[in-house]
mmCIF file of C-alpha atoms (C1' of nucleotides) in Angstrom:
data_model
loop_
_atom_site.group_PDB
_atom_site.id
_atom_site.type_symbol
_atom_site.label_atom_id
_atom_site.label_comp_id
_atom_site.label_asym_id
_atom_site.label_seq_id
_atom_site.Cartn_x
_atom_site.Cartn_y
_atom_site.Cartn_z
ATOM 1 C CA UNK W 1 0.055 -0.030 0.060
ATOM 2 C CA UNK W 2 2.648 2.525 1.110
ATOM 3 C CA UNK W 3 6.060 2.558 -0.870
ATOM 4 C CA UNK W 4 8.667 4.149 1.125
ATOM 5 C CA UNK W 5 11.134 4.147 -1.781
ATOM 6 C CA UNK W 6 8.574 6.038 -4.156
ATOM 7 C CA UNK W 7 9.058 9.605 -5.241
ATOM 8 C CA UNK W 8 5.620 10.557 -3.866
ATOM 9 C CA UNK W 9 5.680 11.350 -0.150
ATOM 10 C CA UNK W 10 4.256 8.823 2.372
ATOM 11 C CA UNK W 11 1.547 11.141 3.749
ATOM 12 C CA UNK W 12 0.535 11.900 0.221
ATOM 13 C CA UNK W 13 0.253 8.336 -0.612
ATOM 14 C CA UNK W 14 -1.854 7.703 2.350
ATOM 15 C CA UNK W 15 -4.007 10.843 1.469
ATOM 16 C CA UNK W 16 -4.376 9.102 -1.892
ATOM 17 C CA UNK W 17 -5.580 5.880 -0.325
ATOM 18 C CA UNK W 18 -8.029 7.505 1.691
ATOM 19 C CA UNK W 19 -9.476 9.918 -1.022
ATOM 20 C CA UNK W 20 -9.885 6.865 -3.189
ATOM 21 C CA UNK W 21 -11.835 5.109 -0.377
ATOM 22 C CA UNK W 22 -14.109 7.958 -0.177
ATOM 23 C CA UNK W 23 -14.499 8.417 -4.061
ATOM 24 C CA UNK W 24 -15.360 4.797 -4.369
ATOM 25 C CA UNK W 25 -17.910 4.806 -1.680
ATOM 26 C CA UNK W 26 -16.012 2.300 0.627
ATOM 27 C CA UNK W 27 -16.041 5.091 3.168
ATOM 28 C CA UNK W 28 -19.543 6.729 2.775
ATOM 29 C CA UNK W 29 -20.629 10.209 3.994
ATOM 30 C CA UNK W 30 -20.789 10.380 7.765
ATOM 31 C CA UNK W 31 -18.643 7.327 8.118
ATOM 32 C CA UNK W 32 -15.535 7.562 10.597
ATOM 33 C CA UNK W 33 -12.036 7.122 9.332
ATOM 34 C CA UNK W 34 -9.824 4.969 11.444
ATOM 35 C CA UNK W 35 -8.124 6.751 14.362
ATOM 36 C CA UNK W 36 -4.876 8.377 13.651
ATOM 37 C CA UNK W 37 -3.120 5.870 16.072
ATOM 38 C CA UNK W 38 -4.842 3.025 14.007
ATOM 39 C CA UNK W 39 -3.726 4.312 10.636
ATOM 40 C CA UNK W 40 -0.077 4.758 12.001
ATOM 41 C CA UNK W 41 -0.095 1.253 13.255
ATOM 42 C CA UNK W 42 -1.796 -0.367 10.246
ATOM 43 C CA UNK W 43 0.522 1.449 7.860
ATOM 44 C CA UNK W 44 3.593 1.359 9.899
ATOM 45 C CA UNK W 45 4.334 5.058 9.830
ATOM 46 C CA UNK W 46 4.290 7.833 12.590
ATOM 47 C CA UNK W 47 1.035 9.607 13.713
ATOM 48 C CA UNK W 48 2.709 12.867 12.495
ATOM 49 C CA UNK W 49 2.746 11.610 8.918
ATOM 50 C CA UNK W 50 -0.987 10.322 9.371
ATOM 51 C CA UNK W 51 -2.002 13.899 10.453
ATOM 52 C CA UNK W 52 -0.463 15.233 7.350
ATOM 53 C CA UNK W 53 -2.415 13.073 5.243
ATOM 54 C CA UNK W 54 -5.646 13.758 6.956
ATOM 55 C CA UNK W 55 -4.734 17.498 6.985
ATOM 56 C CA UNK W 56 -4.626 17.233 3.028
ATOM 57 C CA UNK W 57 -8.089 15.740 2.981
ATOM 58 C CA UNK W 58 -9.256 18.578 5.405
ATOM 59 C CA UNK W 59 -8.127 21.293 3.074
ATOM 60 C CA UNK W 60 -9.876 19.617 0.291
ATOM 61 C CA UNK W 61 -13.076 19.599 2.080
ATOM 62 C CA UNK W 62 -13.370 15.856 1.987
ATOM 63 C CA UNK W 63 -13.596 15.143 5.861
ATOM 64 C CA UNK W 64 -14.429 17.158 8.942
ATOM 65 C CA UNK W 65 -13.002 16.559 12.301
ATOM 66 C CA UNK W 66 -15.251 16.258 15.404
ATOM 67 C CA UNK W 67 -12.602 16.478 18.129
ATOM 68 C CA UNK W 68 -12.161 14.168 20.032
ATOM 69 C CA UNK W 69 -14.761 11.917 18.560
ATOM 70 C CA UNK W 70 -13.021 11.177 15.334
ATOM 71 C CA UNK W 71 -12.600 12.086 11.836
ATOM 72 C CA UNK W 72 -15.455 11.640 9.421
ATOM 73 C CA UNK W 73 -16.372 11.686 5.595
ATOM 74 C CA UNK W 74 -18.220 15.048 5.080
ATOM 75 C CA UNK W 75 -21.764 14.845 4.601
ATOM 76 C CA UNK W 76 -22.835 17.219 1.763
ATOM 77 C CA UNK W 77 -25.105 20.292 2.857
ATOM 78 C CA UNK W 78 -28.584 21.040 1.553
ATOM 79 C CA UNK W 79 -27.834 23.451 -1.231
ATOM 80 C CA UNK W 80 -29.813 26.717 -1.477
ATOM 81 C CA UNK W 81 -30.101 28.348 -4.965
ATOM 82 C CA UNK W 82 -29.523 32.114 -5.168
ATOM 83 C CA UNK W 83 -30.552 34.091 -8.392
ATOM 84 C CA UNK W 84 -27.891 36.407 -9.715
ATOM 85 C CA UNK W 85 -28.824 39.889 -10.302
ATOM 86 C CA UNK W 86 -28.363 41.965 -13.486
ATOM 87 C CA UNK W 87 -24.791 42.519 -14.199
ATOM 88 C CA UNK W 88 -23.494 40.641 -11.190
ATOM 89 C CA UNK W 89 -20.107 38.642 -11.334
ATOM 90 C CA UNK W 90 -19.091 35.792 -9.194
ATOM 91 C CA UNK W 91 -15.794 34.674 -8.165
ATOM 92 C CA UNK W 92 -14.461 32.436 -5.360
ATOM 93 C CA UNK W 93 -11.703 32.253 -2.734
ATOM 94 C CA UNK W 94 -10.929 30.644 0.445
ATOM 95 C CA UNK W 95 -12.147 32.541 3.541
ATOM 96 C CA UNK W 96 -9.748 33.877 5.994
ATOM 97 C CA UNK W 97 -9.495 32.277 9.531
ATOM 98 C CA UNK W 98 -11.803 35.196 10.905
ATOM 99 C CA UNK W 99 -14.600 34.637 7.854
ATOM 100 C CA UNK W 100 -14.527 30.846 8.805
ATOM 101 C CA UNK W 101 -15.316 31.459 12.339
ATOM 102 C CA UNK W 102 -17.809 34.296 11.660
ATOM 103 C CA UNK W 103 -19.903 32.228 9.066
ATOM 104 C CA UNK W 104 -19.099 28.851 10.934
ATOM 105 C CA UNK W 105 -17.671 27.486 7.849
ATOM 106 C CA UNK W 106 -16.191 24.103 7.705
ATOM 107 C CA UNK W 107 -12.442 23.579 6.663
ATOM 108 C CA UNK W 108 -11.990 23.310 2.964
ATOM 109 C CA UNK W 109 -14.920 25.109 2.077
ATOM 110 C CA UNK W 110 -14.631 28.137 -0.334
ATOM 111 C CA UNK W 111 -16.901 31.168 -0.421
ATOM 112 C CA UNK W 112 -18.637 32.357 -3.494
ATOM 113 C CA UNK W 113 -18.154 36.278 -3.826
ATOM 114 C CA UNK W 114 -20.880 38.220 -5.835
ATOM 115 C CA UNK W 115 -20.063 41.454 -7.038
ATOM 116 C CA UNK W 116 -22.716 43.951 -7.728
ATOM 117 C CA UNK W 117 -22.511 46.531 -10.482
ATOM 118 C CA UNK W 118 -21.655 49.180 -7.735
ATOM 119 C CA UNK W 119 -18.668 47.036 -6.486
ATOM 120 C CA UNK W 120 -20.557 45.818 -3.379
ATOM 121 C CA UNK W 121 -19.594 42.185 -2.468
ATOM 122 C CA UNK W 122 -21.571 39.560 -0.943
ATOM 123 C CA UNK W 123 -20.230 36.225 0.426
ATOM 124 C CA UNK W 124 -21.833 32.997 0.367
ATOM 125 C CA UNK W 125 -20.676 29.640 1.811
ATOM 126 C CA UNK W 126 -19.874 27.477 -1.164
ATOM 127 C CA UNK W 127 -21.114 24.260 0.512
ATOM 128 C CA UNK W 128 -24.631 25.544 0.870
ATOM 129 C CA UNK W 129 -25.191 28.027 -1.840
ATOM 130 C CA UNK W 130 -25.361 27.527 -5.652
ATOM 131 C CA UNK W 131 -25.881 30.739 -7.739
ATOM 132 C CA UNK W 132 -28.203 30.516 -10.707
ATOM 133 C CA UNK W 133 -28.700 32.545 -14.036
ATOM 134 C CA UNK W 134 -32.424 33.052 -14.420
ATOM 135 C CA UNK I 1 3.637 39.734 19.739
ATOM 136 C CA UNK I 2 3.141 36.098 20.729
ATOM 137 C CA UNK I 3 1.201 35.178 23.999
ATOM 138 C CA UNK I 4 2.062 31.679 25.112
ATOM 139 C CA UNK I 5 -0.637 31.960 27.850
ATOM 140 C CA UNK I 6 -3.320 33.114 25.388
ATOM 141 C CA UNK I 7 -6.298 30.729 24.335
ATOM 142 C CA UNK I 8 -5.378 31.039 20.709
ATOM 143 C CA UNK I 9 -2.770 28.762 19.662
ATOM 144 C CA UNK I 10 0.777 30.260 18.970
ATOM 145 C CA UNK I 11 0.869 28.992 15.362
ATOM 146 C CA UNK I 12 -2.593 30.835 14.777
ATOM 147 C CA UNK I 13 -1.323 34.033 16.578
ATOM 148 C CA UNK I 14 1.727 33.949 14.062
ATOM 149 C CA UNK I 15 -0.686 33.332 11.073
ATOM 150 C CA UNK I 16 -2.755 36.439 12.335
ATOM 151 C CA UNK I 17 0.374 38.654 12.482
ATOM 152 C CA UNK I 18 1.585 37.738 8.918
ATOM 153 C CA UNK I 19 -1.911 37.975 7.632
ATOM 154 C CA UNK I 20 -2.175 41.519 9.107
ATOM 155 C CA UNK I 21 1.229 42.409 7.464
ATOM 156 C CA UNK I 22 -0.053 41.395 4.219
ATOM 157 C CA UNK I 23 -3.451 43.044 4.568
ATOM 158 C CA UNK I 24 -1.837 46.265 5.525
ATOM 159 C CA UNK I 25 0.379 46.188 2.541
ATOM 160 C CA UNK I 26 3.560 45.870 4.874
ATOM 161 C CA UNK I 27 4.194 42.784 2.975
ATOM 162 C CA UNK I 28 3.396 43.559 -0.649
ATOM 163 C CA UNK I 29 2.619 41.208 -3.583
ATOM 164 C CA UNK I 30 5.765 39.347 -4.500
ATOM 165 C CA UNK I 31 7.702 40.100 -1.512
ATOM 166 C CA UNK I 32 9.302 37.260 0.510
ATOM 167 C CA UNK I 33 8.189 36.303 3.987
ATOM 168 C CA UNK I 34 11.130 35.783 6.523
ATOM 169 C CA UNK I 35 12.566 32.385 6.224
ATOM 170 C CA UNK I 36 11.025 29.747 8.446
ATOM 171 C CA UNK I 37 14.203 29.534 10.696
ATOM 172 C CA UNK I 38 14.216 33.391 10.986
ATOM 173 C CA UNK I 39 10.649 33.625 12.284
ATOM 174 C CA UNK I 40 11.277 30.631 14.637
ATOM 175 C CA UNK I 41 14.140 32.724 16.298
ATOM 176 C CA UNK I 42 12.474 36.108 15.977
ATOM 177 C CA UNK I 43 9.342 34.761 17.889
ATOM 178 C CA UNK I 44 11.096 32.327 20.161
ATOM 179 C CA UNK I 45 8.920 29.315 18.728
ATOM 180 C CA UNK I 46 9.932 26.181 16.824
ATOM 181 C CA UNK I 47 10.244 25.761 13.192
ATOM 182 C CA UNK I 48 7.329 23.096 13.386
ATOM 183 C CA UNK I 49 5.045 25.959 14.600
ATOM 184 C CA UNK I 50 6.245 28.412 12.144
ATOM 185 C CA UNK I 51 5.416 25.844 9.447
ATOM 186 C CA UNK I 52 1.855 25.411 10.875
ATOM 187 C CA UNK I 53 1.353 29.234 10.544
ATOM 188 C CA UNK I 54 2.498 29.452 6.972
ATOM 189 C CA UNK I 55 0.577 26.317 6.227
ATOM 190 C CA UNK I 56 -2.648 28.248 7.396
ATOM 191 C CA UNK I 57 -1.730 31.092 5.066
ATOM 192 C CA UNK I 58 -1.183 28.671 2.148
ATOM 193 C CA UNK I 59 -4.607 27.085 2.496
ATOM 194 C CA UNK I 60 -5.878 30.670 2.472
ATOM 195 C CA UNK I 61 -4.383 31.283 -0.764
ATOM 196 C CA UNK I 62 -2.524 34.197 0.486
ATOM 197 C CA UNK I 63 1.205 32.993 0.039
ATOM 198 C CA UNK I 64 2.866 30.749 -2.461
ATOM 199 C CA UNK I 65 6.002 28.586 -1.775
ATOM 200 C CA UNK I 66 8.928 28.555 -4.418
ATOM 201 C CA UNK I 67 11.023 25.914 -3.015
ATOM 202 C CA UNK I 68 13.669 26.234 -1.868
ATOM 203 C CA UNK I 69 13.780 30.110 -2.667
ATOM 204 C CA UNK I 70 11.259 31.045 -0.003
ATOM 205 C CA UNK I 71 7.765 32.076 0.830
ATOM 206 C CA UNK I 72 6.109 34.874 -1.090
ATOM 207 C CA UNK I 73 2.980 36.997 -0.766
ATOM 208 C CA UNK I 74 0.746 35.918 -3.708
ATOM 209 C CA UNK I 75 0.678 37.971 -6.795
ATOM 210 C CA UNK I 76 -2.902 38.379 -8.163
ATOM 211 C CA UNK I 77 -3.514 36.801 -11.473
ATOM 212 C CA UNK I 78 -5.174 38.545 -14.549
ATOM 213 C CA UNK I 79 -9.032 37.814 -14.133
ATOM 214 C CA UNK I 80 -10.702 36.695 -17.230
ATOM 215 C CA UNK I 81 -14.409 37.269 -17.442
ATOM 216 C CA UNK I 82 -16.617 34.210 -18.686
ATOM 217 C CA UNK I 83 -20.262 34.746 -19.479
ATOM 218 C CA UNK I 84 -22.813 32.513 -18.117
ATOM 219 C CA UNK I 85 -25.145 30.544 -20.505
ATOM 220 C CA UNK I 86 -28.766 30.409 -19.930
ATOM 221 C CA UNK I 87 -30.050 28.219 -17.021
ATOM 222 C CA UNK I 88 -26.449 27.528 -15.823
ATOM 223 C CA UNK I 89 -25.569 27.244 -12.175
ATOM 224 C CA UNK I 90 -22.372 28.139 -10.255
ATOM 225 C CA UNK I 91 -20.796 26.490 -7.363
ATOM 226 C CA UNK I 92 -17.427 26.302 -5.964
ATOM 227 C CA UNK I 93 -15.082 23.914 -4.292
ATOM 228 C CA UNK I 94 -11.523 22.814 -3.547
ATOM 229 C CA UNK I 95 -9.858 20.902 -6.269
ATOM 230 C CA UNK I 96 -8.576 17.361 -5.329
ATOM 231 C CA UNK I 97 -4.667 17.105 -5.538
ATOM 232 C CA UNK I 98 -4.950 15.541 -8.916
ATOM 233 C CA UNK I 99 -6.994 18.611 -10.278
ATOM 234 C CA UNK I 100 -4.508 20.882 -8.744
ATOM 235 C CA UNK I 101 -1.819 19.238 -10.791
ATOM 236 C CA UNK I 102 -3.606 18.904 -13.908
ATOM 237 C CA UNK I 103 -4.716 22.677 -14.043
ATOM 238 C CA UNK I 104 -1.502 23.672 -12.305
ATOM 239 C CA UNK I 105 -3.523 25.349 -9.684
ATOM 240 C CA UNK I 106 -1.789 27.123 -6.759
ATOM 241 C CA UNK I 107 -2.437 25.990 -3.084
ATOM 242 C CA UNK I 108 -5.423 27.550 -1.488
ATOM 243 C CA UNK I 109 -7.201 28.300 -4.823
ATOM 244 C CA UNK I 110 -10.602 26.943 -5.282
ATOM 245 C CA UNK I 111 -12.475 26.029 -8.497
ATOM 246 C CA UNK I 112 -15.668 27.487 -10.043
ATOM 247 C CA UNK I 113 -18.023 24.673 -11.023
ATOM 248 C CA UNK I 114 -20.452 25.611 -13.785
ATOM 249 C CA UNK I 115 -23.302 23.120 -14.262
ATOM 250 C CA UNK I 116 -25.201 23.430 -17.528
ATOM 251 C CA UNK I 117 -28.882 22.533 -17.976
ATOM 252 C CA UNK I 118 -28.085 19.093 -19.119
ATOM 253 C CA UNK I 119 -25.955 18.560 -15.998
ATOM 254 C CA UNK I 120 -22.524 18.844 -17.758
ATOM 255 C CA UNK I 121 -19.852 20.578 -15.492
ATOM 256 C CA UNK I 122 -17.189 22.837 -16.437
ATOM 257 C CA UNK I 123 -14.380 23.644 -14.058
ATOM 258 C CA UNK I 124 -12.528 26.958 -13.855
ATOM 259 C CA UNK I 125 -9.667 28.123 -11.562
ATOM 260 C CA UNK I 126 -11.126 30.699 -9.356
ATOM 261 C CA UNK I 127 -8.075 32.936 -9.306
ATOM 262 C CA UNK I 128 -8.142 33.529 -13.175
ATOM 263 C CA UNK I 129 -11.882 33.397 -13.796
ATOM 264 C CA UNK I 130 -14.787 35.318 -12.876
ATOM 265 C CA UNK I 131 -18.373 34.554 -14.082
ATOM 266 C CA UNK I 132 -20.708 37.364 -15.362
ATOM 267 C CA UNK I 133 -24.353 37.373 -15.962
ATOM 268 C CA UNK I 134 -24.954 39.124 -19.130
ATOM 269 C "C1'" DG C 1 32.619 24.205 -12.509
ATOM 270 C "C1'" DA C 2 32.803 22.872 -7.575
ATOM 271 C "C1'" DT C 3 31.607 23.633 -3.140
ATOM 272 C "C1'" DT C 4 29.034 25.535 0.514
ATOM 273 C "C1'" DA C 5 25.295 27.847 2.575
ATOM 274 C "C1'" DT C 6 20.445 28.545 2.587
ATOM 275 C "C1'" DT C 7 15.619 27.268 2.430
ATOM 276 C "C1'" DT C 8 11.693 24.353 2.243
ATOM 277 C "C1'" DG C 9 9.959 19.312 2.489
ATOM 278 C "C1'" DT C 10 9.513 14.937 4.855
ATOM 279 C "C1'" DT C 11 9.555 12.033 8.669
ATOM 280 C "C1'" DC C 12 10.666 10.598 12.954
ATOM 281 C "C1'" DG C 13 9.944 10.864 18.311
ATOM 282 C "C1'" DT C 14 8.097 12.940 22.623
ATOM 283 C "C1'" DA C 15 5.247 15.397 25.718
ATOM 284 C "C1'" DT C 16 1.223 17.688 27.195
ATOM 285 C "C1'" DG C 17 -3.478 19.434 26.922
ATOM 286 C "C1'" DT C 18 -8.572 18.918 26.370
ATOM 287 C "C1'" DA C 19 -12.873 16.994 25.268
ATOM 288 C "C1'" DT C 20 -15.591 12.791 24.853
ATOM 289 C "C1'" DC C 21 -17.100 8.212 25.871
ATOM 290 C "C1'" DA H 1 -12.215 7.440 36.673
ATOM 291 C "C1'" DG H 2 -10.131 5.839 33.053
ATOM 292 C "C1'" DA H 3 -9.363 5.151 28.070
ATOM 293 C "C1'" DT H 4 -9.731 7.103 23.731
ATOM 294 C "C1'" DA H 5 -8.697 10.588 20.182
ATOM 295 C "C1'" DC H 6 -7.479 14.857 18.319
ATOM 296 C "C1'" DA H 7 -4.495 19.573 19.163
ATOM 297 C "C1'" DT H 8 -0.614 21.865 20.037
ATOM 298 C "C1'" DA H 9 4.279 22.314 20.582
ATOM 299 C "C1'" DC H 10 8.867 20.912 21.139
ATOM 300 C "C1'" DG H 11 13.176 18.822 19.184
ATOM 301 C "C1'" DA H 12 15.974 16.397 15.777
ATOM 302 C "C1'" DA H 13 17.565 14.518 11.273
ATOM 303 C "C1'" DC H 14 18.330 14.169 6.424
ATOM 304 C "C1'" DA H 15 16.784 15.210 1.533
ATOM 305 C "C1'" DA H 16 16.407 18.172 -2.384
ATOM 306 C "C1'" DA H 17 16.692 22.354 -4.859
ATOM 307 C "C1'" DT H 18 18.641 26.964 -5.443
ATOM 308 C "C1'" DA H 19 21.750 30.662 -4.609
ATOM 309 C "C1'" DA H 20 26.267 32.343 -3.369
ATOM 310 C "C1'" DT H 21 31.159 32.076 -3.049
#
DNA sequence: GATTATTTGTTCGTATGTATC
DNA sequence: AGATACATACGAACAAATAAT
């Protein structure tokens, strides 16, 4: 499973394995990942390396951590559709730490930024909002 | 500058300091951050903790790393505006590791996902593309 | 061109804290 | 109370790539 002589870093290899398990449905939404200690023992690597791999998946928005219960495959949020006004433009970026706390955003979730004609910006959590052209 | 007795983790405090320096323009686009070793010495913390702070800024898309030259404040990309087709919807999410490499996306950059009426999805790098309602 | 110094990347180990079961 | 699990922080070592001498 893990190839220590490979070019790709061990933590990236583990992230790939876990990502594939999620993509294939082997690890479904809401299901827990094995604990960090368990993964470390199973693959014969340190807990530090396991945490790097899980950190990768967190930044990708694939898993959420409920400390100290465990790490779980993210469950998709209900998506609300917002209609775009005339002449509005849409961009996306990562929120800052302060924005994350303010809007209670999960890790790895971008924000949609809607810029009105007058330059006013509105921010929407990208895991709960989709924008539609009428 | 750093309060070890504070509630907020040391690496988050350092991330806040650096983020403020960037927001204020004290550290302008393209300018290098002090080296990890330098930051560790200046603030009397370990390099591990410095790396956590910089990792935070990387996931927020504020800095890019050019190894081993250093870590730099990100320079904004030229934005291309794409017009939305009729009935198309727009979402955003973080790219997977594979998508990042495929589209040569920098860290901390989300993708805009345009879903057509027939369900077909198109992906745009959010640092170079803005969507407009005609 | 070769060597050295610098800087980030990866990985290990250890310890302590905190919240949950 | 005790075990479990994630968070934070320290230290150390080596690799790899670039820059400087």
